[in-house]
XYZ file of C-alpha atoms in Angstrom:
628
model
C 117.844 51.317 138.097
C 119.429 47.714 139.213
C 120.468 47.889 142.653
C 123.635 45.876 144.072
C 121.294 44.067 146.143
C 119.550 42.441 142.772
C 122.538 41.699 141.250
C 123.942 39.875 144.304
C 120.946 37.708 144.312
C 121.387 37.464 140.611
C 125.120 36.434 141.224
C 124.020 33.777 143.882
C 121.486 32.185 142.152
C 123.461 31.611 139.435
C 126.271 30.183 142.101
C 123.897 27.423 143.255
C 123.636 26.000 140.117
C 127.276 25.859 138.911
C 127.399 22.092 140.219
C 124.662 21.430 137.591
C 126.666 23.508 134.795
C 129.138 21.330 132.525
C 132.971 22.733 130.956
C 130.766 23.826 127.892
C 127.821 25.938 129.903
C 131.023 27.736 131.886
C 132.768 28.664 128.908
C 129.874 29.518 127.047
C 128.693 32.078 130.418
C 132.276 33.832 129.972
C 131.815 33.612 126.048
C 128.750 35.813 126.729
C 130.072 37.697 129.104
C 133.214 39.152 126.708
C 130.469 39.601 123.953
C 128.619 42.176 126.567
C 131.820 43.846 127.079
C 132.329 44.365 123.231
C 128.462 45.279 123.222
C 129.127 48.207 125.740
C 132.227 49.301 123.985
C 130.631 50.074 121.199
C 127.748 50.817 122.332
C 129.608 53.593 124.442
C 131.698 54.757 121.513
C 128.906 55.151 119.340
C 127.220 57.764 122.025
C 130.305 59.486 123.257
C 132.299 59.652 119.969
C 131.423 62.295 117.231
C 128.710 60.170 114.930
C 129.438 61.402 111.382
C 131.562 64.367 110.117
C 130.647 65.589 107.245
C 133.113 68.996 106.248
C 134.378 68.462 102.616
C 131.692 70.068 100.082
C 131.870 68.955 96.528
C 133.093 71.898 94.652
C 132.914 69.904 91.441
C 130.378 67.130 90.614
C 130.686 65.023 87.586
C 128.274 62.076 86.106
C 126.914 62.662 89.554
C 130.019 61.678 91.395
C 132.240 64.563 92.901
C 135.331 65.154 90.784
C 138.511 67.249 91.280
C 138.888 69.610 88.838
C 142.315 68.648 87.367
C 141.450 65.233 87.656
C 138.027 66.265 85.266
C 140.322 67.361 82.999
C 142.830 64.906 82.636
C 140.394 62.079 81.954
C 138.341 64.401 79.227
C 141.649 65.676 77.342
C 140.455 63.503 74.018
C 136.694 64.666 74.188
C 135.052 67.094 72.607
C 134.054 70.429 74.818
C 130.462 69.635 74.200
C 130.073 66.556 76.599
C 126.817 65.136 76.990
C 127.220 65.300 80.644
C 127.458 68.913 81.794
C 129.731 69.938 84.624
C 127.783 71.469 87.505
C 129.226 73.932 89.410
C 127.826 75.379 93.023
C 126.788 78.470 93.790
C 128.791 78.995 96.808
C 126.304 80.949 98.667
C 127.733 82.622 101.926
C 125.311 82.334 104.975
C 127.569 82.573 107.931
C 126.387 79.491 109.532
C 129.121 77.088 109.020
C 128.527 75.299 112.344
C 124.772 74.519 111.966
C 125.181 74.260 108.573
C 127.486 70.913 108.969
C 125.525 69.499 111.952
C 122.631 69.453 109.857
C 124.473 67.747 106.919
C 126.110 65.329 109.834
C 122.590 64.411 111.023
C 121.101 64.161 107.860
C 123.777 61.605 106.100
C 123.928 59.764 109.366
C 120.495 59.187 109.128
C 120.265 58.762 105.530
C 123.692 57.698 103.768
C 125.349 55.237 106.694
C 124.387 51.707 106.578
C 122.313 50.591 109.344
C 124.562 47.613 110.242
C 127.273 50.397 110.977
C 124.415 52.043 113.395
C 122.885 49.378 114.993
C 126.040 47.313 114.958
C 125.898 47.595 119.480
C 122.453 47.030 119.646
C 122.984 44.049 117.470
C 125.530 42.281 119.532
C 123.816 43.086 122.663
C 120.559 41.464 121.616
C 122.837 38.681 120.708
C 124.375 37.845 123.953
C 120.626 38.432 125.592
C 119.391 35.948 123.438
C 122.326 33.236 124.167
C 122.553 34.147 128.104
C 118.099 33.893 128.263
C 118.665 30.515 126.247
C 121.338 29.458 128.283
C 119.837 29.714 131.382
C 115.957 29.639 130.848
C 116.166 26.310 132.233
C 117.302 27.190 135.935
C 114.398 29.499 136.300
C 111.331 27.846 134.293
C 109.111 26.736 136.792
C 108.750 23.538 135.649
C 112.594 22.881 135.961
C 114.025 25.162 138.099
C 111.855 23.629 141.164
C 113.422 20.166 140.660
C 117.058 21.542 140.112
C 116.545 24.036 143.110
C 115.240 20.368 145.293
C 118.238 18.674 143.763
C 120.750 21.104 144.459
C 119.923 21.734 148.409
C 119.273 17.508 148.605
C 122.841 17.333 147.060
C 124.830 19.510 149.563
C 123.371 17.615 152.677
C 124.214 14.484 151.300
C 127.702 15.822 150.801
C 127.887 17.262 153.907
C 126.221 14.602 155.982
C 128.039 12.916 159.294
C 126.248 10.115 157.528
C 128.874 10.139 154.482
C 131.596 11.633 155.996
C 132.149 9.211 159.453
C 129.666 6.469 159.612
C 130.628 5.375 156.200
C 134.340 5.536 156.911
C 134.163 2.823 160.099
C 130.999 0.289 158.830
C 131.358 0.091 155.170
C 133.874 -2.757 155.600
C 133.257 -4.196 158.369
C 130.541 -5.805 155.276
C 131.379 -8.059 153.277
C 128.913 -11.143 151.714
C 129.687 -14.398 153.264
C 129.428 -17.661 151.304
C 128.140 -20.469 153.159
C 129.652 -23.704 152.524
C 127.216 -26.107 150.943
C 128.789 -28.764 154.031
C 126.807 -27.099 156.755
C 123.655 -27.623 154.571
C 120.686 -28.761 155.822
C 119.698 -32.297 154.136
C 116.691 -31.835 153.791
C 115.226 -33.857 151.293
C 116.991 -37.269 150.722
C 116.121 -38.180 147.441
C 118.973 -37.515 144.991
C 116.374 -36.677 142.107
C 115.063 -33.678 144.005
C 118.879 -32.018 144.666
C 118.144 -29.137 142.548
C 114.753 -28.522 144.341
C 117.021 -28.263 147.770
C 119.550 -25.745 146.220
C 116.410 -23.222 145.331
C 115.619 -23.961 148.611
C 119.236 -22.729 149.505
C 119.634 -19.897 147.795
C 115.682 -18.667 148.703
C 117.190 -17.693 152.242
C 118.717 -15.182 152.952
C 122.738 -16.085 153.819
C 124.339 -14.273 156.402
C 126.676 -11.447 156.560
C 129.326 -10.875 158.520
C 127.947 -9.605 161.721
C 129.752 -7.380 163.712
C 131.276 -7.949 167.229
C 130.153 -6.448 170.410
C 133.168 -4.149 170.465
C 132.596 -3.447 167.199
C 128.526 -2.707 167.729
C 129.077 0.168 170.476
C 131.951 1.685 168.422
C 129.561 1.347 165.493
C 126.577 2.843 167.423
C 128.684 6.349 169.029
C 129.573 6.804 165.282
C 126.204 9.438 164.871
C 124.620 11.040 167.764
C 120.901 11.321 167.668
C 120.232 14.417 165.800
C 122.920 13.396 162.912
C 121.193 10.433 162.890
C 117.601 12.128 162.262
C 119.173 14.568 159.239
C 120.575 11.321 157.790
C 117.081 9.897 157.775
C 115.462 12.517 156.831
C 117.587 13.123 153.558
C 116.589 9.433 152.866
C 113.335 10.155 153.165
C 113.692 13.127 150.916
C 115.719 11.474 148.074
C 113.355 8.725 147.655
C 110.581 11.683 147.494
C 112.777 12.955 144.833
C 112.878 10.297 143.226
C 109.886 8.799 142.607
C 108.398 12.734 141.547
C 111.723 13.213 139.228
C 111.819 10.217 137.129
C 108.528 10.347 136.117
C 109.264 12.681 133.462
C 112.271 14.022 130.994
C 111.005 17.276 131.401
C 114.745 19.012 131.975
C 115.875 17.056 129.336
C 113.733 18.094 126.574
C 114.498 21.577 127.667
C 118.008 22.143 127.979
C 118.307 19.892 124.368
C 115.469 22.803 123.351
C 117.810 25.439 124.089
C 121.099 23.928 123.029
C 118.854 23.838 119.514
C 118.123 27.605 119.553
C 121.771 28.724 120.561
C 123.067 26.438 117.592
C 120.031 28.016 115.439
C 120.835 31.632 116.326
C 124.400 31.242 115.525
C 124.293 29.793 112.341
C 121.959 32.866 111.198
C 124.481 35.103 113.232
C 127.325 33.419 110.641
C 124.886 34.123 107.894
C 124.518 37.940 107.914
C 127.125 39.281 110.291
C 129.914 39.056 108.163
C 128.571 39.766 105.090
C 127.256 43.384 106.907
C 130.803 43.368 107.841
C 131.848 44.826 104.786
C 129.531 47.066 104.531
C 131.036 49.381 107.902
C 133.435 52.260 105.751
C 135.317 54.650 106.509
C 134.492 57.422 103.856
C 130.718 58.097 102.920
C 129.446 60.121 99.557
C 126.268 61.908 101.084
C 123.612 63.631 98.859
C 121.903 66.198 100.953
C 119.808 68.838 98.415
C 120.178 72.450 100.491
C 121.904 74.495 97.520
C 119.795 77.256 98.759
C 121.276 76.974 101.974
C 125.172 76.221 101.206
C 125.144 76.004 97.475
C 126.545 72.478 97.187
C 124.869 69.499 97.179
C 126.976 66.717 97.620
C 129.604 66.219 100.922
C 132.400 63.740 101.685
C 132.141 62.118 104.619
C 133.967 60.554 107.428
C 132.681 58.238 109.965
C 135.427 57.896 112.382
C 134.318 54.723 114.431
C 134.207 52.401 111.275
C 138.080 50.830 112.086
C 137.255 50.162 115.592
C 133.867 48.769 115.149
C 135.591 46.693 111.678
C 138.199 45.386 115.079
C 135.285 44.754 117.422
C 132.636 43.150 114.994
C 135.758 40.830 113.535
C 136.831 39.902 117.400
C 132.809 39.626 118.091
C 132.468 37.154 114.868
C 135.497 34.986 116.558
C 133.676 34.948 119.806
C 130.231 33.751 117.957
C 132.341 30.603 115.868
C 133.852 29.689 119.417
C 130.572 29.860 121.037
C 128.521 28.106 117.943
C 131.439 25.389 118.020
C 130.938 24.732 122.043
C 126.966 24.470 121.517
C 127.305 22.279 118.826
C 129.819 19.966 121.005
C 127.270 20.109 124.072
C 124.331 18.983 120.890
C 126.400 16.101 119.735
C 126.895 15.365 123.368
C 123.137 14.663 123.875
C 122.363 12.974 120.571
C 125.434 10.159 121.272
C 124.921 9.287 125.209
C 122.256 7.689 126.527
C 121.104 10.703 129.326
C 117.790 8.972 130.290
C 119.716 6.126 131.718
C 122.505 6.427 134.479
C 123.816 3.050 135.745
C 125.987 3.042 139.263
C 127.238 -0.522 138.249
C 131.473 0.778 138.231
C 130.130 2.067 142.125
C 128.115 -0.917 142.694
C 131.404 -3.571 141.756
C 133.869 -1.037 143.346
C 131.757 -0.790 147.080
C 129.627 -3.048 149.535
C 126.323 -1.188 148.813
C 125.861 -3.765 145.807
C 121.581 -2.426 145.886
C 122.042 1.273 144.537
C 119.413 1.361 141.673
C 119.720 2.545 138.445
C 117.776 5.581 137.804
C 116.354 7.275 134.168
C 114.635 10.279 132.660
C 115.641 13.376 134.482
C 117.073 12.192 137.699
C 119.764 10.272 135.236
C 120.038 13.243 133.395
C 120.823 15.794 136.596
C 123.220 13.217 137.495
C 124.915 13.194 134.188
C 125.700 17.041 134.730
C 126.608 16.778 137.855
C 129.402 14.199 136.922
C 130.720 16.559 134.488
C 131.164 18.820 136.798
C 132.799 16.357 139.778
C 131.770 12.682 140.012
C 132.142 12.863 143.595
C 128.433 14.105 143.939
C 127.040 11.431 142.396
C 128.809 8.767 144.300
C 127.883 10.487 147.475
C 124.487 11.120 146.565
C 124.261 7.331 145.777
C 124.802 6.473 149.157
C 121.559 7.593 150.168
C 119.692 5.410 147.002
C 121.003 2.159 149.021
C 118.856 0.357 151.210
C 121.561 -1.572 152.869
C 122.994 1.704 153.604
C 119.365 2.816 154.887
C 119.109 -0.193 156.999
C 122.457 0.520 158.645
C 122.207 3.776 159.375
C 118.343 2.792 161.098
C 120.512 0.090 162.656
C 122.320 2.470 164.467
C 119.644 4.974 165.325
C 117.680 1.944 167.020
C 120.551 1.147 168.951
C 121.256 4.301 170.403
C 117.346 4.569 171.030
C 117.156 0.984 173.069
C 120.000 0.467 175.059
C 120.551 -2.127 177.135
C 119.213 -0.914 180.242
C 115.905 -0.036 178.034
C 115.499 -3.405 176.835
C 116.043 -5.031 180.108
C 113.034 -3.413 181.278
C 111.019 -4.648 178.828
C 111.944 -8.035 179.726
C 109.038 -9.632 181.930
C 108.080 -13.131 183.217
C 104.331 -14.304 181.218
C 101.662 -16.004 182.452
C 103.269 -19.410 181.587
C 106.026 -18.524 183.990
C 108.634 -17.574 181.723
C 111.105 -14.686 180.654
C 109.523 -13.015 178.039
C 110.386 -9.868 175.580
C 107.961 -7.764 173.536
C 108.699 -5.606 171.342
C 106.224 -3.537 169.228
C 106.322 -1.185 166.001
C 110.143 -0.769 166.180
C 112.012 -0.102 162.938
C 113.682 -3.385 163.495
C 115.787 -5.413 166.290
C 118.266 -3.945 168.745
C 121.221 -5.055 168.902
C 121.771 -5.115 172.375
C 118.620 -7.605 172.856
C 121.208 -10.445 171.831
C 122.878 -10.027 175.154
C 119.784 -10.694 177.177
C 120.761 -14.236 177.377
C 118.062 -15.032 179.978
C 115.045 -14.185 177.009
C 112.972 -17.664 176.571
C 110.203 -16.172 174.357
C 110.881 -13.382 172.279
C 107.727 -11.825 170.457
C 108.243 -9.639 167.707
C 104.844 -7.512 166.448
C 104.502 -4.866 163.821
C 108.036 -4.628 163.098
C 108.187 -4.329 159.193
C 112.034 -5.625 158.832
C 113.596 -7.854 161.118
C 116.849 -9.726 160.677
C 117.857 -12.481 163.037
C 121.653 -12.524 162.329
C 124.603 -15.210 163.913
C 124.460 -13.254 167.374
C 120.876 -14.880 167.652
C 122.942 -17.349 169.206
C 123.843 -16.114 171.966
C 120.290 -16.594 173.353
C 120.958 -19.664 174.968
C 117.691 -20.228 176.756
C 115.665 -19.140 173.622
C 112.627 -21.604 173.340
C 109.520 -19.569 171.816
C 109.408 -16.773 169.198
C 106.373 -15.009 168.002
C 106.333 -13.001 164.851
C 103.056 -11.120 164.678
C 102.758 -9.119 161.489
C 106.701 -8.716 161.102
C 108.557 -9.736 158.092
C 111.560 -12.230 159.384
C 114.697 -12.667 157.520
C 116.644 -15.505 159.131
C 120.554 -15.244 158.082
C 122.310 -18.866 158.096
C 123.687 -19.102 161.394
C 120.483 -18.259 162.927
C 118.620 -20.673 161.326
C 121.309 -23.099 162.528
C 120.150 -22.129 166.008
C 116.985 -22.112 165.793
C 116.513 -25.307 164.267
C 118.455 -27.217 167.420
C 116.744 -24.581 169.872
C 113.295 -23.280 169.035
C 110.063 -25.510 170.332
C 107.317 -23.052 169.904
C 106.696 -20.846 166.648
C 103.589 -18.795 166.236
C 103.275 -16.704 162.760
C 100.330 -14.085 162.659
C 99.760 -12.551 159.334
C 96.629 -10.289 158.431
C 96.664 -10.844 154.909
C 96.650 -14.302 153.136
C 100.289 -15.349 152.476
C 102.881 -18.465 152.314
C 104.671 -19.815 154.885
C 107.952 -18.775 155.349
C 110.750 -20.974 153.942
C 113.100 -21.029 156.657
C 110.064 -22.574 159.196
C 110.883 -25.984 157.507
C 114.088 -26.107 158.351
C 113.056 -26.217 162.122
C 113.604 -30.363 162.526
C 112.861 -29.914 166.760
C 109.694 -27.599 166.818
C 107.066 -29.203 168.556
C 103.850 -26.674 168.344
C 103.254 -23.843 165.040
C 100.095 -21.634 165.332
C 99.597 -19.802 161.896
C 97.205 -17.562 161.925
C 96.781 -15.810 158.662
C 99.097 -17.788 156.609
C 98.232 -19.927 153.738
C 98.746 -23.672 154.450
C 98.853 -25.129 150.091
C 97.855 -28.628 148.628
C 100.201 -30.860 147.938
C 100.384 -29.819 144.382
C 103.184 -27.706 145.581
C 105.857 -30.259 146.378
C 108.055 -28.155 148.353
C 105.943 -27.423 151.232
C 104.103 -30.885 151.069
C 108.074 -32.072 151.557
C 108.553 -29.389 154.039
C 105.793 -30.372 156.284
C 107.327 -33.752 156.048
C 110.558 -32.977 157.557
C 108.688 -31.162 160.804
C 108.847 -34.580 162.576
C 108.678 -33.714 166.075
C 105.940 -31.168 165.672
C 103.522 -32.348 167.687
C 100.627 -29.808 168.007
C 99.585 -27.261 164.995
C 97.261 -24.230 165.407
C 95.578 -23.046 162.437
C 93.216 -19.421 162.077
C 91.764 -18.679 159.469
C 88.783 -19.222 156.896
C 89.173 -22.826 155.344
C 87.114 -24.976 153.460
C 88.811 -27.883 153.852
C 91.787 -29.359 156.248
C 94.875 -29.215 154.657
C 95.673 -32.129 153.134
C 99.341 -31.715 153.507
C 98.735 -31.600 157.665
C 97.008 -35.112 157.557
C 99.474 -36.422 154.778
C 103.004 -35.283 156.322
C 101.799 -35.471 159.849
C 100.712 -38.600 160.701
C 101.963 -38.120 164.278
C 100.518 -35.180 164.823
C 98.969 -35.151 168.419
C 96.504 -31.768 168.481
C 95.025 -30.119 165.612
C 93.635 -26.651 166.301
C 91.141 -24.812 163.505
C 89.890 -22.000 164.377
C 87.588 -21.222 161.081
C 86.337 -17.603 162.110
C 82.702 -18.783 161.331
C 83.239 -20.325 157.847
C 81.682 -23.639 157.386
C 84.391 -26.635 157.170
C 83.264 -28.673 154.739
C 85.581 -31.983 154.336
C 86.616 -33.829 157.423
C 86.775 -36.896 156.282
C 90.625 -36.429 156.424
C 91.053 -36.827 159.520
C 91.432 -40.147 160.033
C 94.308 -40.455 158.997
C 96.025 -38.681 161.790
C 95.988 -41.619 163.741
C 98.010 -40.105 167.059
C 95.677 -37.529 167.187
C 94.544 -36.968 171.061
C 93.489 -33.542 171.118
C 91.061 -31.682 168.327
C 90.032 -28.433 168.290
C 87.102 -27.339 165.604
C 85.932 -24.069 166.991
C 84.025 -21.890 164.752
C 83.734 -23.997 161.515
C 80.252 -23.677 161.614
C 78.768 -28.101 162.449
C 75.632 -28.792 162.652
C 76.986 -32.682 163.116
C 80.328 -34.051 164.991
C 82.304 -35.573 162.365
C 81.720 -39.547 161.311
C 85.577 -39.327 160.822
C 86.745 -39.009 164.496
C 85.582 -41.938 165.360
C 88.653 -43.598 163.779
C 90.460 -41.952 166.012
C 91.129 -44.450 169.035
C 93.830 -42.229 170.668
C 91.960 -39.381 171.066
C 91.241 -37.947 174.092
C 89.754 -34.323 174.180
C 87.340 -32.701 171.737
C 86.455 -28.942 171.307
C 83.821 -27.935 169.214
C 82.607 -24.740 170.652
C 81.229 -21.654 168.478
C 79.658 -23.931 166.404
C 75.446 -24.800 165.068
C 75.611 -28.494 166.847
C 72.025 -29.794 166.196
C 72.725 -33.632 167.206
C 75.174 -35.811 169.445
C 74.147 -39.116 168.267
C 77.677 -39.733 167.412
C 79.164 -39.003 170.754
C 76.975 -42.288 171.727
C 78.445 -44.555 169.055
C 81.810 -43.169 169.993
C-alpha cells in the first residue's frame, strides 16, 4: 500500500528537476500520464464489467458453423437430400442448471475462444507507460547522474537567489568598463625606431587599467553585501568551480539521457508494429466451441463480449497518444544528433556584459546547461556569473573591504627601524581599498598576498617611497605605474621559486636600490630585459639572493654606474668574477656566501671602491688585499 507521504516525496522529487526537463520531457510526462488513465479505465472495466456472455446455444450446426434452420434450407434448395455433410442436431438435455451451466461456458470461451490482445489489452498499455515513464526518468535517479543533477540543481537556486546576483550586480557591473590607454602617455622606452614593435609587446604585456571607482562610489560599493551575504556568495564560488572541474570530466548524463531517448523511440516503433494490427482482432461477437453435450446437449454458443467497442475507442485513442509520444522522442533524438551538447559557449553573454572572462564549458556541465536553457535562459546567465573571475575578484573586493576598514588599517600602520611610516600586510586575499587613503604610508610591504592590483588610486600615496612584494603576485594598472615610476626609490621582490622579473619593474626610470631575492636575473640573449636593465639609470645599488654561478652579465653590461652590488649565493660557489671590472663606479661589494677560497683578481680594477664584504665564505689567502 503507497502512502500519501511516498507519493508527496515522489511528487517533489520530480519538482526539483523540472528546471532540468525541456518542452518535449513535459509533454511527454503528461503523454504518460493520460496513457495511465486509459490503462486504469480499462483495466477497471475489464474487472468490474461482466467478462464474456455466452447465452445463445447453437440449435443447428452446419459444416461446423452454427446455422439457422431456414437459412439451412434456403441455401440447400438445389441439393440433393443426401448431403455429404450431415446436419447435427442437439440433444437438448434438461438439467435445471441454467445459471452454472452459462458461467461455465462464459469462463471457458473467455479463457479459450477470446483473443488475448482483447484480455491483456490493460495490462498491455500499463506496462507501456511503465516502460516510457522508467525510461524517461531513469536518469534523475541513477546514481551516477542523479548526484550531479541533484548538486546542480541546489548550486543553481543559490546562484539565482544570491544578494550576490540580485544587488551587488545591479550597482558595480557598470561602474566597469575597459579603458584604452592612449599610446601618447607611453613610456619611451627604447629609442631605437627598429625595436618599436618590441616596445608595443612590451605595452600590451601590462596590464591597462580599468576604470577605478571613486571614494563615494567604494563605500556605496562596499554596504552593497553585508558579511554573511558576502560568505554564501563565496562559498557558491567555491562550490561551482568544485562542480566544475568533477562535472566536465565526463559525458556521463549525456550518453544516458541519448540512451533512453533511443529506447523510448525503440519501444514505440515496436508498439506501432503490433498494436494496431491486434487492433482488429478485439470483436464484438465470438463463436465458442465448448464439448459438454452431456451436460446441455449443445456444443457450440454465440457469444458476446460487451467491452470490445470501448476498448476498440480506448486502444484507437491509446495508439494516437503512442504516434504523439513516438513523434516528440524522435524530435528530442534529432535534437541531440544536430547540436553540438558537449560544447556551450557564453560568447552572446560575454559581448552583451562586462564579465568578458566567463569560460566556455563541455561534456556534461554544457550539456545540463543546454536543458536548463530550454527551460529559461535566465539560469544559465545567472549561473555564469559565478564562472567569472572578475566577478570573483569583485565580490572578494568587497568582502576585504568591509573586513579592513579604515580604522583597522590605520593600526597597522607603524614607524620601522629606519624611522619611517610603514604598512604590512600579510596573507590577505588582496589590497583594501581604504589603504589608498593612508596618505602618510612611505613603505608599503605586501607578503603572501596571491593577487594584488595596484590601480590609479595608488596615487594618492603621496609620500610613497618603498614597496616590498614578498611572495605576492603584483599587477600594476597604467596609472600606477605612472606613479610609481616618478615616486618609488626602493623595490625589493622576494620570490621562493625561480621566476622572471616582472615587466613593469623596468619601467621604474627613478629607482635607486632593487633586492631580488628569488627571481631570475637572464643573459643578454634575451634582449628585452638586457634593454630593460638599461633604462634603470639611476639605480644605484642592486641586491641579489640566490644560487648563481656566475654574475649576471646584464648587471655589469647595463649598469656601468652601478655603486653596490650585493650577492648573497646561499653557499653555492661563484665561479666567474672576472666581470666585474667593468662596473667601474662600484664602491661597495658584497660576496657573502659564494663559497672563495681567493678575493677576486678582478676588484682590483676597481679604483672607486671603498667597502668589501666577503663573509660566509672558505677565504684561504689575502695576498691580494696587499697588492690592492
Amino acid at each position: 500500500m503507497i502512502t500519501l507521504t511516498e507519493l508527496r516525496c515522489l511528487a517533489d522529487a520530480q519538482a526539483s528537476f523540472h528546471i532540468l526537463k525541456p518542452w518535449w520531457d513535459v509533454f511527454c510526462y503528461y503523454l504518460t500520464m493520460i496513457m495511465l488513465l486509459v490503462a486504469v479505465l480499462a483495466g477497471a472495466l475489464q474487472l468490474t464489467q461482466t467478462r464474456l456472455l455466452c447465452c445463445l446455444p447453437c440449435k443447428l450446426e452446419f459444416d461446423n458453423h452454427c446455422a439457422v434452420p431456414w437459412h439451412l434450407i434456403k441455401s440447400n434448395i438445389n441439393e440433393s437430400f443426401t448431403s455429404a455433410t450431415p446436419e447435427i442436431h442437439p440433444l437438448q438435455i434438461q438439467n435445471y442448471l441454467h445459471r452454472q451451466q452459462y458461467s461455465y461456458i462464459d469462463a471457458v470461451c473467455y479463457e479459450r475462444e477470446l483473443h488475448w490482445f482483447a484480455k491483456f489489452f490493460p495490462y498491455l498499455v500499463l506496462l507501456h507507460t511503465f516502460i516510457f515513464a522508467a525510461c524517461s526518468n531513469f536518469w534523475l535517479y541513477y546514481p551516477s547522474t542523479s548526484s550531479r543533477l541533484e548538486h546542480f540543481v541546489a548550486i543553481l537556486h543559490k546562484c539565482f537567489d544570491s544578494p550576490w546576483t540580485t544587488r551587488a550586480l545591479s550597482e558595480t557591473v557598470a561602474e566597469q568598463s575597459v579603458r584604452t590607454v592612449p599610446c601618447s602617455k607611453s613610456k619611451t622606452f627604447l629609442p631605437s625606431p627598429s625595436n618599436m614593435t618590441e616596445l608595443e609587446s612590451k605595452r600590451q604585456s601590462m596590464s591597462y587599467s580599468q576604470t577605478g571607482l571613486e571614494t563615494a562610489g567604494r563605500e556605496s560599493t562596499s554596504n552593497v553585501l553585508d558579511r554573511r551575504e558576502g560568505e554564501q556568495a563565496k562559498s557558491i564560488f567555491e562550490k561551482v568551480k568544485r562542480f566544475r572541474v568533477h562535472v566536465e570530466q565526463k559525458d556521463v548524463i549525456y550518453r544516458v539521457y541519448l540512451k533512453q531517448i533511443v529506447i523510448k523511440v525503440i519501444v514505440f516503433i515496436l508498439i506501432m508494429i503490433y498494436v494496431p494490427y491486434y487492433l482488429t482482432f478485439i470483436n464484438l461477437e465470438i463463436d465458442c466451441v465448448v464439448d459438454i453435450r452431456s451436460f446441455t446437449g449443445y456444443k457450440r454458443y454465440q457469444c458476446v463480449y460487451s467491452l470490445a467497442e470501448i476498448f476498440k475507442v480506448l486502444a484507437s485513442f491509446y495508439v494516437v497518444l503512442v504516434i504523439l509520444y513516438g513523434l516528440t522522442c524522435t524530435y528530442s533524438f534529432l535534437w541531440m544528433l544536430r547540436s553540438s551538447l558537449k560544447q556551450y559557449s557564453f560568447e552572446k553573454l560575454r559581448e552583451q556584459s562586462n564579465y568578458s572572462d566567463i569560460p566556455d564549458v563541455r561534456n556534461d556541465f554544457a550539456f545540463i546547461l543546454h536543458l536548463a536553457d530550454q527551460y529559461d535562459p535566465l539560469y544559465s546567465k545567472r549561473f555564469s556569473i559565478f564562472l567569472s573571475e572578475v566577478s570573483e575578484n569583485k565580490l572578494k573586493q568587497i568582502s576585504l573591504n568591509n573586513e579592513w576598514s579604515l580604522e583597522r588599517l590605520k593600526s597597522k600602520l607603524v614607524r620601522n627601524s629606519q624611522d619611517k611610516m610603514e604598512l604590512h600586510l600579510f596573507m590577505l586575499s588582496g589590497l583594501p581599498d581604504d589603504v589608498f587613503e593612508l596618505t602618510e604610508i612611505e613603505v608599503l610591504t605586501l607578503e603572501l598576498i596571491p593577487e594584488v592590483k595596484l590601480p590609479p588610486s595608488l596615487s594618492q600615496l603621496s609620500s610613497l617611497k618603498e614597496l616590498n612584494i614578498y611572495h605576492s603576485t603584483l599587477t600594476v594598472e597604467y596609472p600606477a605605474l605612472h606613479f610609481l615610476e616618478d615616486n618609488l626609490k626602493i623595490l625589493r621582490l622576494k620570490s621562493v621559486d625561480m621566476g622572471k622579473i616582472p615587466r613593469w619593474v623596468f619601467y621604474l626610470k627613478n629607482l635607486q636600490e632593487l633586492y631580488l631575492t628569488g627571481c631570475y636575473v637572464p643573459e643578454p640573449q634575451n634582449g628585452f630585459y638586457s634593454e630593460g636593465f638599461q633604462d634603470l639609470a639611476n639605480l644605484k645599488a642592486i641586491h641579489l639572493k640566490n644560487s648563481l654561478s656566475r654574475i649576471p652579465q646584464v648587471v655589469t653590461d647595463q649598469l656601468p654606474s652601478l655603486q653596490k652590488l650585493s650577492i648573497d649565493n646561499e653557499g653555492k660557489k661563484l665561479l666567474v668574477l672576472t666581470n666585474l671590472k667593468k662596473l667601474l663606479n662600484l664602491r661597495i661589494l658584497e660576496l657573502i656566501s659564494c663559497d672563495l677560497e681567493r678575493i677576486p683578481h678582478s676588484i682590483l680594477s676597481l679604483n672607486y671602491l671603498r667597502e668589501i664584504d666577503l663573509k660566509e665564505n672558505n677565504l684561504r689567502t689575502v695576498e691580494e688585499i696587499i697588492s690592492f
